[in-house]
XYZ file of C-alpha atoms in Angstrom:
726
model
C 0.000 0.000 0.000
C 1.551 3.275 -1.077
C -1.239 5.794 -0.739
C 0.177 9.289 -0.320
C -0.402 11.013 2.985
C 1.989 13.883 2.238
C 0.961 17.171 3.802
C 0.179 19.761 1.140
C 0.263 22.917 3.279
C 3.250 24.041 5.325
C 4.342 27.314 6.852
C 7.782 28.626 5.971
C 9.957 29.158 9.028
C 13.628 29.989 8.295
C 14.543 27.309 5.732
C 12.122 24.790 7.253
C 8.609 23.870 6.161
C 6.608 23.512 9.360
C 3.165 22.007 9.836
C 0.747 24.632 11.203
C 0.067 22.572 14.355
C 3.763 22.467 15.214
C 4.280 26.157 14.428
C 1.313 27.101 16.594
C 2.596 25.083 19.550
C 6.077 26.532 19.313
C 5.084 30.128 18.700
C 2.411 30.259 21.384
C 4.947 28.928 23.883
C 7.596 31.390 22.775
C 5.129 34.276 22.993
C 4.247 33.436 26.585
C 7.895 33.981 27.531
C 8.541 36.926 25.231
C 11.094 34.992 23.165
C 12.096 35.937 19.640
C 10.175 33.717 17.222
C 12.413 34.384 14.209
C 15.566 33.666 16.204
C 14.024 30.421 17.461
C 13.270 29.128 13.972
C 16.675 30.174 12.672
C 18.253 28.273 15.543
C 16.022 25.239 15.074
C 16.884 25.181 11.364
C 20.590 25.303 12.237
C 20.215 22.314 14.558
C 18.476 20.349 11.828
C 21.058 21.386 9.236
C 24.065 20.616 11.436
C 22.952 17.378 13.100
C 21.069 15.594 10.318
C 24.262 14.370 8.580
C 25.572 12.925 11.847
C 22.245 11.215 12.512
C 22.433 9.672 9.037
C 25.984 8.459 9.707
C 24.975 6.805 12.967
C 22.153 4.896 11.297
C 24.440 3.850 8.467
C 26.892 2.528 11.063
C 24.103 0.419 12.578
C 23.376 -1.088 9.171
C 27.050 -1.673 8.446
C 27.591 -3.469 11.752
C 24.458 -5.566 11.317
C 25.557 -6.654 7.847
C 28.971 -7.672 9.180
C 27.387 -9.643 12.026
C 24.958 -11.318 9.606
C 27.878 -12.333 7.386
C 29.779 -13.691 10.383
C 26.875 -15.858 11.516
C 26.180 -17.130 8.018
C 29.812 -18.228 7.812
C 29.833 -19.549 11.400
C 26.353 -20.893 12.179
C 25.489 -21.903 15.708
C 26.959 -20.696 18.990
C 30.170 -18.818 18.190
C 33.404 -19.443 20.021
C 33.439 -16.787 22.786
C 36.997 -15.583 22.245
C 36.694 -15.499 18.458
C 33.331 -13.775 18.626
C 34.556 -11.091 20.998
C 37.626 -10.515 18.835
C 35.382 -10.174 15.786
C 33.017 -7.709 17.484
C 35.990 -5.644 18.609
C 37.554 -5.659 15.151
C 34.433 -4.178 13.533
C 33.937 -1.539 16.227
C 30.840 -3.107 17.786
C 32.720 -3.467 21.067
C 34.697 -0.380 22.038
C 37.323 0.157 24.700
C 35.622 0.722 28.016
C 36.697 3.699 30.126
C 38.788 2.739 33.133
C 36.899 5.049 35.473
C 33.665 6.398 33.999
C 32.165 8.686 36.635
C 29.088 10.829 36.167
C 29.209 14.410 37.390
C 25.528 15.251 37.035
C 24.349 18.146 39.193
C 20.986 19.695 40.128
C 19.101 16.405 40.317
C 15.872 16.179 42.285
C 15.976 13.880 45.333
C 13.178 11.711 43.940
C 15.695 10.670 41.283
C 19.019 10.923 43.073
C 18.477 9.740 46.630
C 15.015 8.182 46.974
C 13.971 4.706 45.896
C 10.426 4.073 44.756
C 8.097 3.048 41.928
C 8.075 4.629 38.483
C 5.018 4.874 36.265
C 5.167 4.883 32.470
C 2.149 6.401 30.740
C 1.253 7.467 27.171
C 1.337 11.228 26.691
C -1.388 11.445 24.033
C -4.030 10.386 26.581
C -4.503 13.399 28.859
C -6.507 11.434 31.439
C -3.789 8.806 31.776
C -1.102 11.488 31.983
C -2.960 13.349 34.742
C -3.633 10.159 36.667
C 0.053 9.317 36.505
C 1.199 12.784 37.563
C -1.179 12.545 40.525
C -0.056 9.012 41.428
C 2.566 10.405 43.798
C 0.092 9.460 46.537
C -2.264 6.482 46.542
C -4.835 4.899 48.812
C -3.515 1.628 50.213
C -7.005 0.523 51.197
C -8.322 1.025 47.655
C -5.307 -0.719 46.115
C -5.711 -3.760 48.341
C -9.505 -3.961 48.312
C -9.880 -3.464 44.562
C -7.301 -5.962 43.324
C -6.284 -9.570 43.789
C -3.409 -8.475 46.046
C -5.732 -9.883 48.695
C -7.437 -13.138 47.780
C -10.803 -12.718 46.092
C -12.019 -16.203 46.922
C -14.676 -17.346 49.380
C -15.494 -14.906 52.179
C -12.955 -12.461 50.739
C -14.770 -12.010 47.407
C -15.390 -8.268 46.824
C -19.079 -8.591 45.863
C -21.430 -5.835 44.777
C -21.663 -4.269 48.243
C -18.881 -3.588 50.721
C -17.549 -6.855 52.109
C -16.747 -6.384 55.795
C -14.590 -9.506 55.902
C -12.513 -8.312 52.971
C -12.327 -4.853 54.513
C -10.973 -6.323 57.734
C -8.265 -8.138 55.775
C -7.332 -4.857 54.076
C -7.153 -3.026 57.397
C -5.002 -5.792 58.861
C -2.542 -5.490 55.975
C -2.441 -1.738 56.540
C -1.566 -2.181 60.200
C 1.185 -4.613 59.216
C 2.682 -1.894 57.032
C 2.561 0.603 59.904
C 4.266 -1.903 62.209
C 7.002 -2.340 59.603
C 7.515 1.335 58.770
C 6.892 2.929 62.183
C 6.765 0.247 64.898
C 5.448 1.172 68.321
C 7.644 1.102 71.386
C 5.159 -1.411 72.786
C 2.462 -3.407 71.054
C 1.110 -3.077 67.525
C -0.742 -0.469 65.501
C -3.443 -3.133 65.256
C -4.140 -2.455 68.943
C -4.385 1.321 68.545
C -7.532 3.010 69.823
C -6.405 6.583 69.265
C -3.616 8.814 68.007
C -2.578 12.275 69.225
C 0.385 14.647 69.247
C 1.526 15.758 72.705
C 2.917 19.133 73.745
C 6.490 18.053 72.935
C 5.556 17.123 69.377
C 5.737 13.379 69.968
C 3.214 10.954 68.518
C 1.199 9.335 71.275
C -0.674 6.110 70.587
C -3.429 4.893 72.847
C -3.868 1.110 72.909
C -5.917 -1.318 74.914
C -2.794 -1.958 76.992
C -2.052 1.693 77.683
C -0.243 4.632 76.129
C 2.859 4.248 73.999
C 4.792 5.986 71.254
C 6.966 5.077 68.309
C 10.063 2.949 68.745
C 11.854 5.585 66.654
C 10.369 9.010 67.273
C 12.050 10.345 64.116
C 9.639 8.300 61.974
C 6.893 10.824 62.816
C 7.413 13.918 60.663
C 4.119 15.799 60.551
C 0.396 16.006 61.108
C -2.769 17.748 59.989
C -5.649 19.063 62.067
C -5.536 19.594 65.834
C -2.747 17.937 67.843
C -5.190 16.307 70.238
C -7.423 15.089 67.405
C -5.307 14.998 64.237
C -6.866 14.356 60.839
C -3.594 13.122 59.351
C -0.347 11.686 60.668
C 2.720 11.690 58.441
C 5.375 9.006 58.807
C 8.633 8.480 56.918
C 10.490 5.231 56.288
C 13.245 4.364 53.804
C 12.785 7.820 52.302
C 9.076 7.355 51.532
C 6.095 8.840 53.349
C 2.927 7.281 54.694
C -0.104 9.260 55.807
C -2.553 7.830 58.327
C -5.903 9.432 57.520
C -8.115 9.747 60.608
C -11.828 10.388 60.248
C -14.087 8.955 62.934
C -17.133 9.950 60.880
C -15.898 8.221 57.718
C -17.278 5.005 56.280
C -14.236 3.030 57.424
C -13.030 5.300 60.207
C -16.353 5.074 62.043
C -15.846 1.323 62.407
C -12.149 1.523 63.283
C -11.092 1.651 66.927
C -8.542 4.375 66.194
C -10.707 6.169 63.618
C -8.318 5.292 60.755
C -10.094 5.916 57.462
C -7.202 5.045 55.153
C -3.456 4.860 54.786
C -2.171 6.975 51.925
C 1.133 5.753 50.529
C 3.747 7.815 48.728
C 3.821 5.788 45.526
C 4.996 6.861 42.056
C 7.669 9.333 43.065
C 8.715 9.570 39.397
C 6.814 9.043 36.159
C 7.887 8.708 32.550
C 5.466 10.594 30.334
C 5.889 8.640 27.136
C 6.063 9.997 23.611
C 7.620 6.794 22.279
C 6.697 3.104 22.585
C 3.265 3.508 24.183
C 1.885 6.087 21.732
C 0.880 6.035 18.082
C 2.203 9.398 16.913
C 2.757 9.400 13.155
C 2.160 12.971 11.963
C 1.945 16.618 12.958
C -1.529 16.201 14.433
C -0.331 13.473 16.793
C 2.989 15.102 17.648
C 1.461 18.490 18.407
C -1.093 16.859 20.726
C 1.748 15.256 22.633
C 3.715 18.493 22.844
C 0.660 20.434 24.047
C -0.145 17.841 26.696
C 3.448 17.959 27.921
C 3.333 21.748 28.152
C 0.035 21.446 30.025
C 1.699 19.202 32.593
C 4.531 21.682 32.969
C 2.370 24.809 33.303
C -0.365 23.078 35.311
C -3.164 23.775 32.837
C -3.777 20.239 31.587
C -7.242 19.001 32.500
C -9.635 16.347 31.297
C -13.365 15.914 31.785
C -14.477 12.328 32.302
C -17.729 10.538 33.040
C -17.588 8.307 36.094
C -20.456 6.715 37.945
C -22.956 8.935 36.170
C -21.093 12.084 37.202
C -18.909 14.455 35.213
C -15.492 14.930 36.768
C -12.800 17.362 35.692
C -9.379 16.018 36.451
C -6.543 18.451 37.111
C -3.098 18.222 38.625
C -3.022 17.565 42.360
C -2.028 20.267 44.804
C 0.917 19.955 47.152
C 0.317 18.492 50.620
C 0.898 20.572 53.761
C 1.558 19.445 57.327
C 2.590 20.785 60.705
C 5.956 19.434 61.831
C 6.450 17.996 65.343
C 8.274 21.186 66.393
C 5.385 23.375 65.196
C 6.845 24.364 61.848
C 5.411 23.687 58.423
C 6.181 20.990 55.869
C 5.013 20.931 52.246
C 5.431 17.795 50.143
C 4.920 17.588 46.381
C 1.501 16.392 45.392
C 2.712 15.137 42.048
C 5.213 12.717 40.649
C 8.453 14.143 39.229
C 8.010 13.814 35.486
C 10.438 12.603 32.853
C 9.470 12.724 29.203
C 10.561 9.941 26.881
C 11.460 11.184 23.402
C 11.783 8.858 20.426
C 15.102 7.323 19.399
C 17.366 8.224 16.493
C 15.714 6.115 13.775
C 12.514 7.705 12.529
C 11.847 10.836 10.491
C 8.648 12.887 10.634
C 6.947 14.989 7.975
C 5.664 17.334 10.685
C 8.649 19.453 9.645
C 10.614 19.351 6.394
C 14.228 20.458 6.073
C 15.696 22.793 3.460
C 15.804 19.948 0.936
C 12.159 19.064 1.556
C 12.998 15.881 3.478
C 11.258 14.944 6.745
C 13.397 15.860 9.743
C 14.569 13.307 12.258
C 11.812 12.861 14.804
C 14.228 12.647 17.738
C 15.638 16.071 16.850
C 12.162 17.581 16.678
C 11.199 15.936 19.985
C 14.221 17.375 21.751
C 13.490 20.912 20.553
C 9.761 20.838 21.246
C 9.721 18.967 24.563
C 12.382 21.202 26.108
C 10.440 24.188 24.787
C 7.317 22.740 26.383
C 9.166 22.429 29.699
C 9.977 26.158 29.880
C 7.043 26.864 32.253
C 8.813 24.676 34.818
C 12.055 26.613 34.376
C 10.782 30.200 34.182
C 7.829 32.120 35.472
C 5.393 31.699 38.307
C 5.226 27.880 38.122
C 8.982 27.350 37.940
C 9.957 24.376 40.072
C 6.526 22.772 40.148
C 8.030 19.650 38.545
C 11.803 19.937 39.030
C 12.759 21.958 42.077
C 16.383 21.892 40.885
C 15.631 23.452 37.495
C 16.220 20.398 35.314
C 14.436 18.872 32.344
C 14.484 15.079 32.373
C 14.432 13.302 29.002
C 14.554 9.534 28.637
C 16.338 8.595 25.427
C 15.499 5.086 24.188
C 16.881 2.682 21.595
C 20.395 4.072 21.385
C 23.083 1.776 20.021
C 26.400 2.348 21.730
C 28.328 5.345 23.077
C 28.490 7.339 19.836
C 24.703 7.553 19.822
C 24.633 8.552 23.505
C 27.160 11.279 22.720
C 24.998 12.459 19.820
C 21.981 12.752 22.127
C 24.064 14.811 24.558
C 25.196 17.080 21.724
C 21.596 17.496 20.590
C 20.471 18.456 24.091
C 23.310 20.949 24.327
C 22.244 22.596 21.085
C 18.659 22.883 22.360
C 19.922 24.506 25.566
C 21.767 27.099 23.470
C 18.657 27.674 21.349
C 16.489 28.414 24.381
C 19.073 30.228 26.489
C 19.313 27.522 29.140
C 22.328 26.806 31.293
C 24.541 23.924 30.117
C 23.349 20.514 31.304
C 19.883 21.756 32.224
C 18.592 18.893 30.088
C 19.330 15.558 31.725
C 19.365 12.182 29.995
C 17.951 8.823 30.942
C 19.765 6.084 29.039
C 17.638 3.072 28.198
C 19.903 0.020 28.316
C 17.785 -1.996 25.890
C 19.966 -2.691 22.848
C 22.788 -5.239 22.984
C 25.390 -2.800 21.673
C 24.534 -0.457 24.546
C 24.518 -3.254 27.135
C 27.934 -4.470 26.004
C 29.335 -0.915 26.088
C 27.299 0.510 28.960
C 30.166 2.154 30.846
C 31.229 3.939 27.653
C 27.635 5.035 26.993
C 27.414 6.550 30.472
C 30.779 8.259 30.001
C 29.594 9.757 26.702
C 26.923 11.761 28.549
C 28.505 11.850 32.002
C 27.391 15.392 32.861
C 23.747 14.645 32.054
C 23.029 11.069 33.140
C 20.221 10.734 35.697
C 18.916 7.297 34.813
C 19.804 3.923 33.361
C 17.132 1.295 32.997
C 16.856 -2.210 31.646
C 14.081 -3.197 29.256
C 14.058 -6.936 28.744
C 11.498 -6.897 25.923
C 13.349 -4.529 23.597
C 16.609 -6.098 24.751
C 15.331 -9.527 23.693
C 14.000 -8.181 20.402
C 17.423 -6.719 19.651
C 19.114 -9.945 20.745
C 17.076 -11.906 18.223
C 17.568 -9.460 15.384
C 21.294 -8.964 15.978
C 21.915 -12.732 15.866
C 19.072 -13.692 13.560
C 21.372 -15.731 11.287
C 23.195 -17.523 14.116
C 20.429 -20.092 14.411
C 16.984 -20.772 15.774
C 15.840 -19.018 18.934
C 13.615 -20.777 21.504
C 10.183 -19.532 22.656
C 10.102 -16.205 24.468
C 9.750 -17.707 27.940
C 12.855 -19.822 27.371
C 14.880 -16.872 26.041
C 14.056 -14.949 29.210
C 15.468 -17.763 31.368
C 18.808 -17.986 29.558
C 21.945 -16.791 31.424
C 22.502 -13.709 29.250
C 19.334 -12.096 30.615
C 20.284 -12.235 34.297
C 23.789 -11.124 33.352
C 22.274 -8.163 31.527
C 20.176 -7.176 34.551
C 23.056 -7.592 37.012
C 25.601 -5.734 34.873
C 23.246 -2.773 34.538
C 23.226 -2.271 38.308
C 26.912 -2.997 38.848
C 28.174 -0.750 36.045
C 25.822 2.016 37.131
C 27.167 1.887 40.680
C 30.776 1.876 39.493
C 29.969 4.927 37.354
C 28.818 6.852 40.411
C 25.057 6.795 39.890
C 24.432 6.052 43.574
C 23.216 9.331 45.080
C 23.089 11.100 41.704
C 20.812 9.078 39.433
C 18.317 6.232 39.186
C 19.182 2.654 38.369
C 15.978 1.082 37.156
C 14.260 -2.145 36.173
C 11.504 -2.914 33.710
C 7.743 -3.192 33.559
C 5.271 -5.488 35.277
C 3.226 -6.421 32.209
C 0.156 -8.051 33.817
C -1.874 -5.180 35.289
C -4.686 -7.390 36.599
C -2.388 -9.808 38.452
C -1.395 -7.699 41.429
C -0.971 -10.669 43.789
C 1.745 -12.018 41.547
C 3.337 -8.584 41.276
C 3.441 -8.197 45.043
C 5.051 -11.628 45.315
C 7.621 -11.185 42.552
C 8.527 -7.550 41.932
C 10.312 -7.197 45.259
C 13.176 -8.879 43.406
C 13.833 -5.606 41.617
C 14.415 -3.849 44.947
C 16.601 -6.664 46.232
C 18.760 -6.318 43.118
C 19.776 -2.811 44.193
C 17.605 -0.989 41.667
C 16.241 2.298 42.983
C 13.172 2.214 40.763
C 11.127 -0.184 38.655
C 8.280 0.303 36.233
C 4.607 -0.245 36.969
C 1.607 -0.021 34.616
C -0.909 1.876 36.780
C -1.274 4.125 39.834
C -2.708 1.190 41.767
C 0.305 -0.931 40.897
C 2.557 1.939 42.009
C 0.922 1.982 45.439
C 1.341 -1.763 45.841
C 4.915 -1.758 44.520
C 5.751 1.016 47.018
C 5.308 -1.572 49.773
C 8.422 -3.342 48.512
C 10.539 -0.251 49.201
C 9.377 -0.344 52.821
C 10.173 -4.038 53.077
C 13.660 -3.631 51.594
C 16.071 -0.685 51.636
C 17.165 -0.602 47.994
C 20.273 1.430 48.723
C 21.417 -0.952 51.464
C 21.135 -3.809 48.981
C 23.906 -2.272 46.895
C 26.654 -3.059 49.366
C 29.214 -5.338 47.786
C 27.787 -5.220 44.246
C 30.616 -5.104 41.701
C 30.791 -5.944 38.032
C 32.446 -9.127 36.821
C 34.710 -8.589 33.791
C 33.946 -12.156 32.710
C 30.230 -11.336 32.506
C 30.665 -9.900 29.013
C 31.132 -13.430 27.696
C 27.783 -14.462 29.189
C 26.137 -11.299 27.850
C 27.323 -12.135 24.331
C 26.269 -15.786 24.468
C 23.508 -16.140 21.883
C 20.440 -17.795 23.475
C 19.860 -20.362 20.736
C 17.336 -23.170 20.965
C 18.123 -26.783 21.764
C 16.225 -29.659 20.164
C 14.072 -30.065 23.277
C 12.875 -26.444 23.009
C 11.092 -26.931 19.693
C 8.679 -29.840 19.618
C 5.915 -29.613 17.021
C 3.432 -28.772 19.768
C 5.641 -26.044 21.227
C 6.184 -24.465 17.818
C 2.477 -24.520 16.974
C 1.519 -23.047 20.347
C 4.210 -20.365 20.276
C 3.256 -19.386 16.722
C -0.372 -18.866 17.683
C 0.499 -17.085 20.938
C 2.682 -14.579 19.129
C 0.312 -14.084 16.203
C -2.553 -13.453 18.597
C -0.627 -10.825 20.584
C 0.596 -9.144 17.385
C -2.910 -8.937 15.946
C -4.407 -7.793 19.261
C -1.955 -4.945 19.597
C -1.631 -3.889 15.976
C -5.379 -3.652 15.336
C -5.737 -0.947 17.987
C -2.531 0.803 16.929
C -3.473 1.023 13.263
C -7.231 1.477 13.448
C -7.582 3.563 16.620
C -4.168 5.109 17.204
C -3.809 3.402 20.585
C -0.130 2.866 21.322
C -0.422 0.896 24.574
C -3.139 -1.685 25.070
C -4.195 -4.227 27.640
C -4.435 -7.161 25.237
C -5.804 -10.542 26.340
C -3.429 -13.324 25.396
C -4.618 -16.572 23.842
C -5.612 -17.793 27.332
C -7.475 -14.592 28.192
C -4.798 -13.158 30.530
C -4.576 -9.396 29.993
C -1.044 -8.265 29.120
C 0.268 -4.754 28.611
C 1.413 -4.566 24.994
C 3.449 -1.806 23.387
C 5.978 -1.594 20.582
C 8.584 -3.390 22.700
C 6.374 -6.457 23.117
C 5.473 -6.242 19.427
C 9.149 -6.159 18.481
C 10.039 -9.326 20.360
C 6.998 -11.247 19.055
C 7.562 -10.257 15.441
C 11.314 -10.862 15.604
C 10.921 -14.345 17.063
C 8.602 -15.377 14.234
C 10.903 -13.694 11.701
C 13.755 -15.790 13.083
C 11.706 -18.967 12.726
C 10.811 -18.043 9.157
C 14.474 -17.409 8.365
C 15.467 -20.887 9.541
C 12.459 -22.817 8.236
C 10.930 -23.652 11.612
C 7.686 -22.228 10.236
C 6.651 -21.295 6.727
C 4.891 -18.274 5.297
C 1.869 -20.535 4.810
C 1.962 -21.391 8.540
C 1.975 -17.706 9.397
C -0.944 -16.982 7.074
C -2.951 -19.873 8.472
C -2.343 -18.689 12.032
C -3.261 -15.097 11.165
C -6.523 -16.262 9.599
C -7.236 -18.570 12.522
C -6.547 -16.002 15.241
C -8.194 -12.954 13.628
C -11.708 -14.049 14.700
C -10.398 -14.693 18.230
C -9.054 -11.144 18.456
C -12.300 -9.803 16.984
C -14.209 -11.655 19.680
C -11.985 -10.243 22.433
C -12.867 -6.741 21.191
C -16.583 -7.377 20.722
C -17.479 -4.826 23.403
C -15.732 -1.969 21.613
C -18.241 -0.112 19.450
C -15.473 1.549 17.402
C -13.646 -1.703 16.676
C -13.242 -2.822 13.067
C -12.898 -6.504 12.200
C -9.455 -7.598 11.086
C -10.980 -9.333 8.059
C -14.160 -7.929 6.523
C -15.761 -10.694 4.484
C -12.663 -12.226 2.939
C -10.766 -8.940 2.578
C -8.026 -8.350 5.162
C -8.019 -4.852 6.596
C -5.070 -2.488 6.948
C -4.318 -3.677 10.489
C -4.254 -7.312 9.389
C -1.909 -6.433 6.538
C 0.369 -4.539 8.937
C 0.529 -7.477 11.340
C 1.434 -9.821 8.509
C 4.163 -7.523 7.204
C 5.712 -7.201 10.657
C 6.277 -10.963 10.648
C 7.072 -11.656 6.996
C 9.311 -8.606 6.597
C 10.633 -8.686 10.162
C 14.140 -9.880 9.331
C 14.630 -6.935 6.958
C 13.452 -4.203 9.352
C 16.172 -1.895 10.718
C 17.315 -3.444 13.996
C 14.007 -5.297 14.051
C 12.038 -2.154 14.859
C 8.320 -2.046 14.190
C 7.964 1.715 13.733
C 8.563 1.933 9.964
C 5.717 -0.440 9.093
C 3.398 0.805 11.836
C 3.825 4.442 10.871
C 3.346 3.741 7.172
C 0.170 1.742 7.702
C -1.292 4.060 10.315
C -0.895 6.946 7.876
C -2.742 4.924 5.247
C -5.529 4.313 7.757
C -5.753 7.986 8.693
C -5.797 9.022 5.040
C -8.924 6.896 4.580
C -10.638 8.601 7.485
């Protein structure tokens, strides 16, 4: 399909052709700060003119390296000899010399990033409601999170039911008291025995229990209160750097039945959030990009709002206010009401026709993102709302899908040019490095060193990392099913090296070291059981898919001090060999039944995700798998699924006919899973496959030929075709 979706009307700005939506966003922002519009566009044009050739060179280097690796594996099929393979990768420049002492020097980093450990939300920017919910997820109701999910068993007497279940409520309250005993234990007895709370004349927290009066074992855990000292409405505690608020309301629905009048426990939850303009959005043109930029500006200047219908009522959602307390010594304490926001730009690969350069070619999307998202962050750097997001005057940009230190250095150069354009101090713009491509993992210390004055974040992403692993070594041999790949030694090595190298580079106390997403948003019991492993690994943050999940994951940071877990963690020089070991399949991994099941599982998830992406512009979906388990799907999950099947096609494990049969077989299943969506369009109408079906097929059949196995080129092309048809 080659229908033209080329924009026919542009505005001339310097030597650029700019879509009206983009020009309007930029110029309205500039006007609000009295900045020179002509100078801005001249500067933006210079950035495009100067950096485009380097961007082209970096992408050509990717292709050159991939071709050399493909040739190597064709000549040496199977698991390569470790020494010979490492020598080969070094000879072609894939592996570079690692710095002996790569230390970051990043300054002006907010404590939520530098010195506090806690959950991190990732949310699509194009959905204003989701973005607002995430920004406001700094604080979450523990009672709601426990009662409304399977974190507490939903069987038997504990089933939620249509009306309030007192038995379930009691279980929730008991779990809340267990948290209080962990975070702020009493000198005697348990919070479960509390019959009243007060603040005495010395500023100490006094707890009345059936056995008498007591206080906290560590008085310093009590840091503030609301209301009257003798009858407080809120008590603020602090543990492992995170706050808990005991809400007291003896007239409340829960508080009236509680001996101590406790209505809820509010947990400091998503202390940071990544507002995503990349993998979880479907932004393919100026209309989409400008919406994202406007929403980001609205988060920065506090004007973003969204009206929603809930329970028959109309609710306008806005950004939460800060929270104020009286300190034990009678002073005042104000805590942020909102998560500290990063914004994730796109990587270096894609171009966008939202702006055309002097030659009429689409500009690189990552360059446009850098210019426009830093521009959109100006309200947090200047004016009456300055510091509402970053109290240290920084802009936090997560940069994904970079391959090696040269690309990290290019991102740093780009950010420096944007700072000059907007008159910002050097290193105002900070960088989060996604460690999700093998070339970055293998050269992580050098990548950090390449942006050492900006780094505030490194994070693993096992899905993209696995997709890149498959594509990089696609000609080495057959890969096993996804679940088997995940269990191979290279993956744990990858996760461990990320923490160890980050610590050796001085990220402790200056930047986050993160872990990836919990992808099953309805399975909170399993998350509570398993995700504590991320904290035990020494990571200071890990991704969650919802505000509720953030509140539940916050419990792990009370159970385990993430920073204390880092003691003794060092990198193993020999781990590079494990990291570079290709996770190829053994004969036992690929029975006929396993292959058939894995084919259908992957086809189903590809169809389920792509149909919403192409037809509805939804970049992140909760897609039921073939067994009905809802999984969070984005472009990273799509990449690994499509690359695995592309690998199997390459080596004859499956045929094109097998893929077509599975697509035809699973399309009605996906249609059935979306039967409740009035705007949903069937994947196959009559016998004619729709655009989404065709896109899903291309992602598999053409997967081996896609640059680094990325899905964006096909998705963007086909989404534009869909939009052109209305």
